[in-house]
Amino acid sequence: MLFYRLLLHLYPTSFRQEYATEMCGIYARRRRETSSLALPFLWMAAIFETLWNAAAVHADVLRQDLRYTARSLRRSPGFALTAVLVVAIGVGANTAAFSLADRTLLRPLPFPQSERLVKLWEAVPGYTRMELSPANYRDWKNMNHSFEAMGACTWSDVNLVGQGEPERLSTAMVTSEILPMLGIQPVMGRVFSGADDVHGASGTLLLSYGLWQRRFAGDPAILGRKLLLDNETFIVIGVMPRGFYFPNRDAQLWTPLRLGPDNYQDRDDNWLQTIGKLRPGISLAKASADMAVVTAQLERQYPKEDERTYANVYLLRDDVSAQSRMLLLALAGAALCVLLIACTNLANLLLVRALQREKELAVRTAIGAGRERLVRQLTTESLLLALAGGALGIVAAGVSLPLLARLAPNSLPMEQASLFDWRVLLFAGLLTALTGIVFGVAPAWRVCRNSDLTALREGARAGGGKKERLRSALVIAEVACSVVLLVSTGLLLRALWKLQGQDPGFRAANVLTMRTALPTPKYDSTALRSEFYNRVLGQVRQLPGVTQAAYISFLPMSMTGGIWPVDVGSHVVGRTAAHTASLRFVTPGFFATMRIPLRMGRDVAESDTKDRPSVAVVSESLARRYWPNQDPLGRHFKMAFADHTIVGVVGDIRVRGMEIGSEPQVYLAYKQVDDGSLTGYIPKDLVIRTDGSSAALAPEIHRIVRAADAQQPVSNVQSMDEIVASTTASRAVEVRVLAAFAGIAFLLAALGIHGVLSFAVSSRTREIGVRMALGAGRGSIVRMVLWRGAWLAAAGIVPGVVLALYAGRTMQALLAGLKPYDTATFLAATGLCLAMTILGCVLPAWRAARTDPMHAMRLE
Amino acid sequence: MQAESFLPLPSATFHILMAIASEDRHGYAIIQDIEQRTGGALRLSAGTLYRSIQRMLEQGLLVETSERPAPELDDERRRYYRITPFGAAVARAEAKRLTDLLSMACASGFAPGRA
């Protein structure tokens, strides 16, 4: 019998209470009629029958509740709409934040056994993530015991010519180990084998799916086709599948990386991105320990080149910059705050509604509805509201994701996330259900617990003191959350302004930039290059609206590498940050074009040719570092295999963007380099200063370049302003999103305060009437309401400020040197909160003051 | 509410209505009556019975009666159910529907009887 009684618990309580006794009676009779041999059959039958019927009864109840809910929500559309919007905001913000964080921080990379893929970096004091030199790469690969395979890759953009308009293509050069290590098969053809990356083998290449479709219209006969890249012939040996990205989303084709004897000469020439695959069972820690042994051994062998050089090993998955990670975490935290506020608002709304319906609920109790049945009814209602809000929120997230996607770094080898995949939908669904249940059941339970007949008494005051305390607590939580959000947003906003307000060292306005990357070996000859530059620059300077133009190896803020050790003889030379500088070759006029101030001496000149001693223009910080309080002009230093004489000193610029500090800069004359050496530093970025009058210069310059060399593509047309802004772009987007979140939170909290106060006022109408009848003035009534509002705000602001201090300290790394307890920000945020309180108080206070004592007392 | 809007009746509902057509019965009596009338072919489970009864109460097809049968027949722990006039109307409508259906089946030769 116990067995059957337990089974009956599958039915809704109301049903069980009604019929359990009778059902047990029937079961008992059945049992008496059944022989003990047939008992198992009776049990089985009872189980199946109960499962089926209990489900049906639940469905009946649900149908009833839904009908009832629909009726009652139709009667109060304002409430329904507000509740749905509140949930939509909370779920929408979190769905968007989750889908972004999921893609950037959580989701595994789309490679088999991706948890064994790692990235290896060289680390020296001052630099934690430095590419490997080929010699160190070779030795690490041969000496380690932790990796099943190790491969290297690097960037080498190429000009694709002979196929219509010449085009600049992002290319990754990879050693033959890389693609098999990633475990991705081509859709057509084969990947590189060991035979492809030996020195002197004929050129082979792999096309990305996108390039194959775009440039070759998905030609199925593409295999074996010869393509001309930088005047070298390459044979297409395969096409990689759609959605394959490596090493990041930019690469459009892959060529073999061939390391020859020349590459192994200089152990300090770091340019290889290195990927390894851990042996099965080897942990990241073990591999790091193993690499420490390897690097220690190499340091003993090469005490000068490998001085204090260590290996940093990260999971490929985690190769996201600390800043991106923290920005996303801050975003997720803010979204959570918004959800919390939205939920407390929802709970508040439902509580008010339940209190207003106290009488109705009491009547239903009186005519026999059980408490469980009422709670269930109210829960159905809140779940329905949450579901509608959740659906709306997912749509909102879908609409806003393209904006948010700019927060995700481009460096991960994976596709842009589609929003509506199952993980995100599951997350949104869980969030919605949780919101509906947790914040719906609590108020329902709260009300139904006391739903006895007291509420039926005429004139009973709606909402007891206890309930008001709960509602006040909810509002206090909202205020606290909004303080945290407002302060965090304020801090990040001030940090952004601070960064953007920094002097980059040059004037970016009215500077247009573009890239004409001259291919080698075609342009190995310095003389040939000079001819090209002079022709292009000469004609560009003639264009109307152009005031100055020049070439440089790499634009500031677009390429942050090109760092070399500086040797001034007396100092210890090492690769540590204290002894390096960034190296660029420039044509005369670069500093004037960029408005980089010349402090001393002269610019490089056309007369600085190969047959004359090499001259250098250095930045002030370099001069200060080696010759403090001395005249740096005429001093010598060694860098990049040659000796240079300082002829000029210029102001420092922020080579690494607005976010981080930069090494000192060294500029060399574009003609003073041997043919075919330092080809990576061939000037390719054209900077043009205009007077702002001419809008469409790019087509004109295109024409000039084509006239100089018909096979030379022009790429990366950007204004210098755009480049500067892009270095703080992800932060700017983040701040905008946070500001939107904070704005929403602010409004919701104001709404919450307004709700509590107006409810308090309306439920105390009689009390206010009595007070007024006894002589209280309107002023004192208004003061009473305002006082209550101020109390709520203060109670929220105090814990909010404490939490905000904590949040500020957590994201200190993002604050660009701003103190996390920045007084101005805190004052502004608390001021806003007070303003919000007053905003929320105004209407209830006004209504209270207008109470007509006679009318209010007549209600008695 | 139109009686026709309930048609076709679920078979359990129709059988329950037939079982209480002539006299008030409690749950177990209803099960027994149906079992006898169908020669043991239909034996309602307690769950099906009370689920149907709950729905029929809401629909107004039957009521729980406060009048008890003669003391010697009464089982005081039990609840007795009585068909309502509306319930009877619904049952009649269902019967008519089935009769019409049957005569159509006869006309097309699927069932024995007059064409």
Short mmCIF file of C-alpha atoms in Angstrom, two decimals, chain A residues 4 11 14-15 17-19 21-23 25-27 29-30 33 49 52-54 56-57 60-61 63-64 67, chain B residues 26-28 31-32 35 43-51 53-55 57-58 64 75 77-81:
data_model
loop_
_atom_site.label_atom_id
_atom_site.label_comp_id
_atom_site.label_asym_id
_atom_site.label_seq_id
_atom_site.Cartn_x
_atom_site.Cartn_y
_atom_site.Cartn_z
CA TYR A 4 0.83 3.02 -4.17
CA TYR A 11 -0.20 13.77 -8.98
CA SER A 14 -4.76 19.31 -4.95
CA PHE A 15 -5.75 16.20 -6.88
CA GLN A 17 -5.88 15.61 -1.43
CA GLU A 18 -9.18 15.18 -3.18
CA TYR A 19 -9.01 11.58 -4.36
CA THR A 21 -8.27 7.94 -0.14
CA GLU A 22 -10.68 6.59 -2.70
CA MET A 23 -7.92 5.64 -5.09
CA GLY A 25 -9.38 1.97 -1.56
CA ILE A 26 -9.76 0.84 -5.13
CA TYR A 27 -6.16 -0.27 -5.29
CA ARG A 29 -9.53 -4.12 -3.47
CA ARG A 30 -7.65 -4.87 -6.66
CA GLU A 33 -8.45 -9.87 -5.86
CA GLU A 49 -1.24 3.97 -15.25
CA TRP A 52 0.17 8.46 -17.71
CA ASN A 53 -2.70 9.82 -15.67
CA ALA A 54 -0.53 12.06 -13.48
CA ALA A 56 -2.59 14.16 -17.95
CA VAL A 57 -3.80 15.74 -14.70
CA ASP A 60 -5.16 19.76 -17.24
CA VAL A 61 -4.01 21.98 -14.40
CA ARG A 63 -4.25 24.39 -19.25
CA GLN A 64 -6.49 25.82 -16.58
CA ARG A 67 -6.37 30.17 -19.34
CA HIS B 26 -19.29 5.91 -5.88
CA GLY B 27 -16.03 5.43 -7.73
CA TYR B 28 -15.53 1.74 -7.25
CA ILE B 31 -15.65 0.79 -12.25
CA GLN B 32 -17.54 -2.38 -11.47
CA GLU B 35 -16.65 -3.82 -16.18
CA ARG B 43 -11.64 -2.02 -16.63
CA LEU B 44 -10.90 1.57 -15.67
CA SER B 45 -7.90 2.23 -13.44
CA ALA B 46 -8.36 4.41 -10.39
CA GLY B 47 -6.24 7.13 -11.99
CA THR B 48 -8.22 7.23 -15.21
CA LEU B 49 -11.48 7.22 -13.28
CA TYR B 50 -10.69 10.14 -11.00
CA ARG B 51 -8.90 12.13 -13.67
CA ILE B 53 -14.27 12.61 -12.81
CA GLN B 54 -12.28 15.73 -11.97
CA ARG B 55 -12.59 16.99 -15.52
CA LEU B 57 -16.91 17.98 -12.45
CA GLU B 58 -15.32 21.07 -13.99
CA GLU B 64 -20.81 15.10 -6.10
CA ASP B 75 -20.55 3.27 2.41
CA ARG B 77 -16.29 6.80 3.44
CA ARG B 78 -17.16 7.15 -0.20
CA ARG B 79 -18.15 10.00 -2.43
CA TYR B 80 -21.17 9.56 -4.63
CA TYR B 81 -21.58 11.08 -8.06
#
